[in-house]
Tab-separated table of C-alpha atoms in Angstrom:
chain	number	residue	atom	x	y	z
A	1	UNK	CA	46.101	26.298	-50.629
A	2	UNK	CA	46.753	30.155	-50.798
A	3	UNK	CA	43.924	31.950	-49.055
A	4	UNK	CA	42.233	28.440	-48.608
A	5	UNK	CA	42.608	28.594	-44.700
A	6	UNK	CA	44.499	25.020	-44.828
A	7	UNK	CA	46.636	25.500	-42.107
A	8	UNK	CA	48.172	21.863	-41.902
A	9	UNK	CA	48.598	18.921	-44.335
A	10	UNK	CA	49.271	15.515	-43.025
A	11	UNK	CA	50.640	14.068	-46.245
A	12	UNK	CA	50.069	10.118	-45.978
A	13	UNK	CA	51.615	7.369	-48.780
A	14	UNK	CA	50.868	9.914	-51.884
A	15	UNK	CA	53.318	12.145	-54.477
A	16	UNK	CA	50.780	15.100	-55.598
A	17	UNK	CA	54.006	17.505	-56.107
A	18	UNK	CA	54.982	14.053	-59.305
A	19	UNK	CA	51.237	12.871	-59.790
A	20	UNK	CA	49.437	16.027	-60.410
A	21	UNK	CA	49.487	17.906	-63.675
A	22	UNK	CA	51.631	20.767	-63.584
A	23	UNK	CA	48.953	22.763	-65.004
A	24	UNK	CA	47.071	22.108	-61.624
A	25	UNK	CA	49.593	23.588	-59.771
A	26	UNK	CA	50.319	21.281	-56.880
A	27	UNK	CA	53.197	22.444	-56.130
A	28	UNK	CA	53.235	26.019	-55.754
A	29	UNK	CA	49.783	25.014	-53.864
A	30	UNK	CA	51.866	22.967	-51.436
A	31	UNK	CA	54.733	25.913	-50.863
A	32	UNK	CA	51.325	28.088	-49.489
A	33	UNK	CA	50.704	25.623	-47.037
A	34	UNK	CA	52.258	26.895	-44.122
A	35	UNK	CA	52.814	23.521	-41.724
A	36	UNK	CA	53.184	19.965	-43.528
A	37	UNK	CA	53.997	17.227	-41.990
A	38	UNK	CA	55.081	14.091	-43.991
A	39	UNK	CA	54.179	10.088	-42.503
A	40	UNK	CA	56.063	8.837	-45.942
A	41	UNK	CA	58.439	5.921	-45.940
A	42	UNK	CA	60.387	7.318	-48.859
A	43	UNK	CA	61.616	10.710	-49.859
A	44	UNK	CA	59.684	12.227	-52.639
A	45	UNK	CA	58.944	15.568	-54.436
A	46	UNK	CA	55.889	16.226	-51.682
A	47	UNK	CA	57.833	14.468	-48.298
A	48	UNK	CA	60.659	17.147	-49.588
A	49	UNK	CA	58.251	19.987	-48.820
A	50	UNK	CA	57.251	18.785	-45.506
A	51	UNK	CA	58.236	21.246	-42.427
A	52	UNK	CA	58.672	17.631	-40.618
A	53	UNK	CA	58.813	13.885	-41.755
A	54	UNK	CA	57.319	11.137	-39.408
A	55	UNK	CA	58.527	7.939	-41.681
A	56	UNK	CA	56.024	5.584	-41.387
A	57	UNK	CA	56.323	1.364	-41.518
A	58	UNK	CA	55.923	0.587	-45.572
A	59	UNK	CA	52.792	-1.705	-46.096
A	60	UNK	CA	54.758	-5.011	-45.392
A	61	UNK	CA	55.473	-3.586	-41.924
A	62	UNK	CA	52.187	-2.676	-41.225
A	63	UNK	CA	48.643	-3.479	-39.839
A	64	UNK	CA	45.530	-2.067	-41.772
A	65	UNK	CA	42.371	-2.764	-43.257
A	66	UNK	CA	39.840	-1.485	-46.170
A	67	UNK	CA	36.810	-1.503	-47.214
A	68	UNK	CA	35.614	-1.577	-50.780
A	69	UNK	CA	33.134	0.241	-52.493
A	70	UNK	CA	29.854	-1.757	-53.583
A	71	UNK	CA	31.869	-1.917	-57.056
A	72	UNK	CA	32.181	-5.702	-57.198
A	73	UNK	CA	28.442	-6.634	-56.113
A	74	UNK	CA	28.912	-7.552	-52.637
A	75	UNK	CA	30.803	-6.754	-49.513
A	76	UNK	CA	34.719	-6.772	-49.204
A	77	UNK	CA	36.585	-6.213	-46.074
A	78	UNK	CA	40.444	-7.059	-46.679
A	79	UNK	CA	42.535	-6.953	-43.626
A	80	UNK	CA	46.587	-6.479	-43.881
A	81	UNK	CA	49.548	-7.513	-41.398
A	82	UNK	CA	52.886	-7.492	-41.277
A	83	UNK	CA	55.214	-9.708	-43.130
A	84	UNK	CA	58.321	-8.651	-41.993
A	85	UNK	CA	59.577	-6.730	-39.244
A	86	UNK	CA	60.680	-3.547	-39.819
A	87	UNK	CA	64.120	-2.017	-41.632
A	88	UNK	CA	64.333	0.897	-40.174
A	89	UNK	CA	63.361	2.909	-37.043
A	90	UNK	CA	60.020	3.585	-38.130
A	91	UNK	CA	56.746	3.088	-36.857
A	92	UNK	CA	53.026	2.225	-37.590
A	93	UNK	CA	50.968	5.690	-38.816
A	94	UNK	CA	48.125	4.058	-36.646
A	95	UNK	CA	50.371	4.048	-33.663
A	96	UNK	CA	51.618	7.550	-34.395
A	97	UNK	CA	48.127	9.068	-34.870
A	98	UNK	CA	47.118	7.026	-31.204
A	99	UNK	CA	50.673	8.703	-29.569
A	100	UNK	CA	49.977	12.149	-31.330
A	101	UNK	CA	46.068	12.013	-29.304
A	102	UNK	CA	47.079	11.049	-26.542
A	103	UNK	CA	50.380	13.426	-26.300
A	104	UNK	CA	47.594	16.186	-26.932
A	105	UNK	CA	45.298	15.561	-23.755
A	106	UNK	CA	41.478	16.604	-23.008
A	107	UNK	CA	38.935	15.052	-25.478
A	108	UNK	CA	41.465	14.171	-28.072
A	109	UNK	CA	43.624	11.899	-25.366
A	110	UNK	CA	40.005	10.465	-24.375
A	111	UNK	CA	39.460	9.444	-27.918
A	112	UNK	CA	42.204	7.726	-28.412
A	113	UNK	CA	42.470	3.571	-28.087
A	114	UNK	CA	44.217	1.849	-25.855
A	115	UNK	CA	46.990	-0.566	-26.701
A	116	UNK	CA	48.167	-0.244	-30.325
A	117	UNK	CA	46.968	0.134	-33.564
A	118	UNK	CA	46.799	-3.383	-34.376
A	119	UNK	CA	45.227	-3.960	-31.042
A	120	UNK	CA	42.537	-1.192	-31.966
A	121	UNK	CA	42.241	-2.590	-35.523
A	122	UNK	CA	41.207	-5.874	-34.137
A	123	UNK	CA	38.842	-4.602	-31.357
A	124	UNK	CA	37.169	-2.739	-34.526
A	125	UNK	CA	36.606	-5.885	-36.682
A	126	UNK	CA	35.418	-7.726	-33.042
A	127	UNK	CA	32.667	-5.303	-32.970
A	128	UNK	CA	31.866	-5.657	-37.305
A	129	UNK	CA	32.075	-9.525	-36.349
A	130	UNK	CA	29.368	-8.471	-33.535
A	131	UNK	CA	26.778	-6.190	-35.892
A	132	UNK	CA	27.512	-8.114	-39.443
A	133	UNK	CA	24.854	-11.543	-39.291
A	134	UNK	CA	26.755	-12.316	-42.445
A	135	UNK	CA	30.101	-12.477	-40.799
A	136	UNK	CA	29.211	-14.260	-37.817
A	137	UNK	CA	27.021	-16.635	-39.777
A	138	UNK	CA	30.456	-18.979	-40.561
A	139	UNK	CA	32.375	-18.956	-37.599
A	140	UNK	CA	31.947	-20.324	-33.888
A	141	UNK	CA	33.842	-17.473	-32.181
A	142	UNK	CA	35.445	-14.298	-33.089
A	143	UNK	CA	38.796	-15.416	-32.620
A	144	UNK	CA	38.336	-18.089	-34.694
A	145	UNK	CA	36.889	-15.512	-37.194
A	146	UNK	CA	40.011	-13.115	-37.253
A	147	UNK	CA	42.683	-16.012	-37.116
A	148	UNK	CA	40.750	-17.353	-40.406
A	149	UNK	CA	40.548	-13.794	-41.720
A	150	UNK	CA	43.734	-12.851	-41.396
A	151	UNK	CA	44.969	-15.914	-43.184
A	152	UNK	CA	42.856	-15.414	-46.139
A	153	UNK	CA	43.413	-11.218	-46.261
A	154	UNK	CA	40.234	-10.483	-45.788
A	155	UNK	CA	36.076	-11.644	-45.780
A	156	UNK	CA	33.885	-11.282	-48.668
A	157	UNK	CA	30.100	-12.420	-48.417
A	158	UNK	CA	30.266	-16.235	-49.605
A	159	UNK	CA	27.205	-16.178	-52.228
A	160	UNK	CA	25.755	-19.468	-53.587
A	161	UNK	CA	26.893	-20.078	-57.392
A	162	UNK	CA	23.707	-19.601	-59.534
A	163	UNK	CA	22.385	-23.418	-60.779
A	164	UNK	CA	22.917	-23.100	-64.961
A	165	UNK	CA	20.076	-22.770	-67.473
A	166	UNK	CA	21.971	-24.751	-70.123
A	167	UNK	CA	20.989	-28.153	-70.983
């Protein structure tokens, strides 16, 4: 980070101060960095750097999604919500981020959602649902679509199983 021009690091779920080979020098990288700011649920060599620490809902507290890469042939979309309320006074990073815009003003505030995260998240997949024929192919409405999704975890593209040449 020395002489890099990184000015901030928003340091998200991740331990490069433990995970990264001291030869790299990750930490004394990190100790250049003049502003971090830390969204981790747990205190660890890199949240102990942070000029401030923003705990964040652990994954059973929170809403998200991902997308996978093309790696397993066809297209993944896995969806995640909470299972449990949360511990401690803590709240969702999407949430933060959206109260962070907003708290800025101008064009960042006008970015920003409205509602929550999880109300973003699903206003997101509403307008996937809307572009992706395969998605919509399946389901009558889109509410019927996420209630289904969200119960399984996620959509994959249903593909036919392949008739066998073996007799």
């Amino acid at each position: 980070a020395k002489g890099s021009g990184i000015g901030l690091l928003l340091h998200y779920n991740n331990n490069p101060a433990f995970t990264t080979p001291g030869s790299a020098n990750a930490v004394e990288a990190l100790k250049n960095v003049p502003y971090i700011a830390s969204f981790s649920s747990f205190m660890d060599e890199t949240t102990s750097l942070a000029d401030i620490i923003i705990p964040s809902h652990t994954s059973f507290e929170d809403w998200g999604d991902d997308f996978t890469d093309p790696a397993p042939g066809f297209q993944v979309a896995t969806l995640m919500q909470p299972v449990v309320s949360p511990v401690f006074k803590t709240s969702s990073l999407g949430d933060t981020i959206i109260g962070l815009g907003k708290g800025v003003g101008g064009g960042a505030a006008a970015k920003m959602p409205d509602g929550t995260y999880a109300d973003h998240l699903k206003d997101s997949w509403s307008g996937l649902y809307a572009r992706n024929k395969a998605m919509n192919a399946s389901e009558l409405t889109f509410e019927r679509f996420w209630r289904d999704t969200l119960a399984k975890g996620g959509w994959w593209k249903q593909s036919k199983p392949k008739e066998s040449r073996l007799k």
